[in-house]
Amino acid sequence: MKIVVLTKAAVPLSSAIRIDPKTGTLVREGVPLTANVWDRDAVEFALKLRDRYGGEVIALSMAPPSGIPALESLIGMGADRAILASDRTFAGADTWATAHVLAKTIEKFIPDYDLIVAGEETIDSTTAHIGAQTASWLGVPYVYYVYDAEIKGRTLVVRRFLEDEGVDEVYEVEMPAVVSVLKGSQVPREISLSRKLDARERIQIISNKELDLDPECVGLRGSPTVVAGMAPAVYPPRKKIVLQGEPGEVARKLVEALRQEGIL
């Protein structure tokens, strides 16, 4: 069984996130990247299935070369190998164009896949689109918020939890299929240093030369998302009022001040 895990080399800190003012896209070149934390749930989910049913786990990412360390860490977790789709033609892609590259990479380099696993969302853009859009490009079933699964022949039986509704559901889908894993539902295993030592040798880097995708369908030009405009967040100035007295008295003063402001 071949399990593909869709991963992202994400910007780890909100303070490091920069937006290109001309394109409205995340700047990732020259920015330190790390494996998206919720993708580690997806990798753990895939590794559990491999441990139980056998097979191979392949991490797949679209990123600049600075995304290689993120894939090395996932191989350190236990992924068997990784593929990095990296080309300047892919730069500036929204989720639709990114999913297009990922799907075409799977079709060409892992055509005999059985299951594709994605994290619920990323820490730097939190769109939660990639799993569904990759499934759409490939024309296969998709289930989200999954936390457990078992395989019966070519049938994947998954359990998912809908937090807002408080509902636990069971689905049966025919493989190949795509699932996204409920964030926080797994306990990712530790990264092994011994596995990381030869990780670079198990990463295959491909460009658009191998994929031969239409430049009009990838990257910024292939992205239907349009950022109409951006403006910096403006925070109201503080009034710097200090309330003094006993705790009960201060509490009453605070309530009265909030009433005068129309907050209460």
XYZ file of C-alpha atoms in Angstrom:
264
model
C 0.000 0.000 0.000
C 1.280 3.462 -0.908
C 0.234 6.383 1.276
C 1.053 9.934 0.155
C 1.122 12.661 2.808
C 0.633 16.211 1.542
C 2.876 18.507 3.548
C 3.786 22.164 3.616
C 6.996 23.923 4.551
C 5.316 26.672 6.550
C 6.394 29.955 8.082
C 6.664 28.933 11.754
C 6.025 32.268 13.499
C 3.402 34.913 12.816
C 6.117 37.526 13.296
C 7.991 36.029 10.321
C 5.010 36.123 7.959
C 5.433 38.666 5.189
C 3.027 39.464 2.364
C 4.216 40.577 -1.059
C 2.410 43.931 -1.523
C 2.262 43.483 -5.316
C 0.901 39.929 -5.468
C -0.783 39.603 -2.068
C 0.916 36.223 -1.571
C 3.015 34.822 1.262
C 6.735 35.447 0.933
C 8.573 32.165 1.513
C 11.863 32.592 -0.301
C 14.562 33.710 2.113
C 12.270 32.953 5.080
C 13.105 30.086 7.494
C 10.537 27.319 7.000
C 9.525 24.319 9.078
C 7.212 21.355 8.665
C 3.644 22.513 9.260
C 2.790 21.332 12.768
C -0.589 19.846 11.773
C 1.072 17.846 9.001
C 2.821 15.869 11.711
C -0.640 14.588 12.699
C -1.143 13.492 9.090
C 2.244 11.745 8.988
C 1.535 9.960 12.269
C -1.864 8.858 10.937
C -0.181 7.467 7.797
C 2.579 5.745 9.770
C 0.024 3.974 11.973
C -1.674 2.593 8.868
C 1.677 1.490 7.428
C 2.642 -0.156 10.715
C -0.650 -2.051 10.720
C -1.060 -2.931 7.056
C 2.424 -2.563 5.589
C 3.440 -0.418 2.647
C 5.198 2.881 2.095
C 4.666 6.459 3.301
C 5.740 9.212 0.896
C 5.773 12.872 1.947
C 4.970 15.312 -0.865
C 5.453 19.075 -0.792
C 5.564 22.056 -3.135
C 8.074 24.596 -1.867
C 11.287 26.469 -2.614
C 14.548 24.636 -1.775
C 14.323 26.054 1.758
C 11.544 23.497 2.297
C 13.983 20.567 2.215
C 14.655 20.579 6.016
C 10.916 20.217 6.646
C 10.863 17.026 4.571
C 13.988 15.780 6.338
C 12.185 16.089 9.666
C 9.234 14.053 8.358
C 11.584 11.335 7.126
C 13.082 11.505 10.611
C 9.592 10.772 11.951
C 9.344 7.658 9.816
C 8.285 8.591 6.273
C 10.062 6.304 3.804
C 10.877 8.983 1.253
C 9.782 12.397 0.018
C 9.174 14.340 -3.177
C 9.659 18.106 -3.419
C 8.088 19.948 -6.362
C 10.197 23.082 -6.622
C 10.241 25.560 -9.484
C 10.053 29.347 -9.763
C 7.114 28.783 -12.112
C 5.156 27.531 -9.085
C 5.808 30.680 -7.004
C 2.854 32.743 -5.827
C 0.381 29.861 -6.142
C -2.881 29.923 -4.249
C -4.327 26.659 -2.902
C -6.010 25.755 -6.209
C -2.792 26.053 -8.217
C -0.825 24.310 -5.471
C -3.246 21.386 -5.415
C -2.946 21.205 -9.212
C 0.833 20.727 -8.973
C 0.479 18.183 -6.158
C -2.143 16.188 -8.049
C -0.121 16.142 -11.267
C 2.985 15.101 -9.335
C 1.055 12.194 -7.824
C -0.324 11.159 -11.204
C 3.138 11.104 -12.773
C 5.395 9.882 -9.975
C 3.062 7.887 -7.670
C 0.276 6.708 -10.020
C -0.319 3.536 -7.983
C -1.121 5.389 -4.734
C -3.823 3.985 -2.471
C -4.430 6.822 -0.031
C -3.576 10.517 0.245
C -3.452 12.094 3.703
C -3.354 15.817 4.484
C -3.259 17.860 7.661
C -6.380 19.788 8.603
C -4.826 23.173 7.843
C -1.551 25.094 7.866
C -0.268 27.375 10.591
C 0.602 30.247 8.239
C -2.491 30.508 6.032
C -5.107 28.210 7.676
C -7.216 27.786 4.527
C -7.821 24.012 4.961
C -8.299 23.764 1.172
C -5.518 21.510 -0.089
C -6.992 18.117 0.794
C -10.342 18.822 -0.859
C -8.845 20.523 -3.901
C -6.316 17.743 -4.496
C -9.145 15.213 -4.320
C -11.083 17.329 -6.822
C -8.146 17.425 -9.270
C -7.742 13.651 -8.970
C -11.472 12.866 -9.030
C -11.420 10.682 -5.896
C -13.472 10.634 -2.647
C -12.555 12.996 0.189
C -13.343 12.947 3.920
C -12.171 15.595 6.386
C -11.699 15.802 10.198
C -10.657 12.127 10.268
C -9.024 10.738 13.409
C -9.047 6.950 12.870
C -9.259 4.470 10.003
C -9.092 0.823 9.062
C -8.755 -0.878 5.708
C -10.967 -3.717 4.505
C -9.810 -4.839 1.095
C -10.108 -1.748 -1.099
C -12.504 -0.061 1.314
C -11.313 2.600 3.743
C -13.458 2.886 6.883
C -12.844 6.231 8.589
C -14.104 7.914 11.723
C -14.367 11.684 11.850
C -15.403 14.160 14.517
C -17.276 17.396 13.846
C -16.412 19.618 16.791
C -19.053 22.309 16.285
C -21.856 19.758 16.113
C -20.302 17.345 18.604
C -20.960 14.536 16.122
C -18.876 11.402 15.559
C -19.383 9.827 12.119
C -18.246 6.732 10.227
C -17.713 6.706 6.458
C -16.785 3.984 4.008
C -15.026 5.047 0.802
C -13.368 3.120 -1.961
C -9.661 3.682 -2.406
C -7.892 5.556 -3.811
C -9.165 8.387 -1.634
C -8.065 11.527 0.202
C -8.549 12.291 3.903
C -7.522 15.231 6.053
C -6.654 14.486 9.664
C -8.278 16.288 12.585
C -5.618 18.498 14.152
C -4.575 17.443 17.612
C -6.064 13.972 17.161
C -2.698 12.191 16.954
C 0.408 12.022 19.113
C 3.247 12.400 16.588
C 6.236 10.162 17.244
C 9.645 11.623 17.945
C 12.080 12.462 15.164
C 14.929 9.961 14.974
C 18.376 11.424 14.391
C 19.565 8.183 12.794
C 16.762 8.403 10.233
C 17.564 12.047 9.490
C 21.201 11.313 8.715
C 20.459 9.996 5.227
C 17.172 11.878 4.744
C 18.557 14.135 2.005
C 19.305 11.047 -0.114
C 15.646 10.013 0.087
C 14.236 13.319 -1.157
C 13.478 13.520 -4.868
C 13.410 17.075 -6.191
C 11.433 17.680 -9.369
C 10.779 20.813 -11.390
C 8.304 21.806 -14.056
C 10.755 20.383 -16.581
C 9.656 16.919 -15.434
C 5.988 17.812 -14.906
C 5.624 19.886 -18.089
C 2.640 21.837 -16.753
C 1.210 24.832 -18.575
C 2.687 27.971 -16.909
C -0.749 29.574 -17.211
C -2.157 26.884 -14.870
C 0.427 27.055 -12.075
C 1.959 29.652 -9.810
C 0.578 33.164 -9.638
C -0.762 33.082 -13.203
C -2.701 29.894 -12.518
C -4.246 31.179 -9.287
C -7.850 32.414 -9.440
C -7.591 34.007 -5.985
C -7.263 37.781 -6.221
C -6.237 40.008 -3.298
C -8.166 43.235 -3.878
C -6.177 45.228 -1.352
C -4.361 45.248 1.957
C -4.211 47.625 4.871
C -2.233 47.470 8.117
C -4.147 46.700 11.288
C -4.796 49.850 13.292
C -5.118 49.453 17.036
C -6.956 52.066 19.126
C -4.683 53.983 21.527
C -4.758 52.999 25.161
C -6.198 55.479 27.651
C -3.623 54.431 30.236
C -6.017 54.817 33.167
C -4.817 53.311 36.447
C -7.503 52.268 38.930
C -6.400 52.222 42.540
C -7.943 51.028 45.782
C -9.071 47.788 47.363
C -9.917 44.896 44.972
C -13.678 45.315 45.377
C -13.457 49.079 44.865
C -11.233 48.670 41.779
C -13.691 46.155 40.326
C -16.579 48.614 40.764
C -14.550 51.416 39.141
C -13.682 49.144 36.219
C -17.317 48.183 35.666
C -18.378 51.820 35.770
C -15.619 52.824 33.316
C -16.687 50.071 30.905
C -20.290 51.232 31.133
C -19.268 54.772 30.301
C -17.434 53.472 27.231
C -20.563 51.612 26.142
C -18.882 48.219 26.416
C -21.243 46.984 29.138
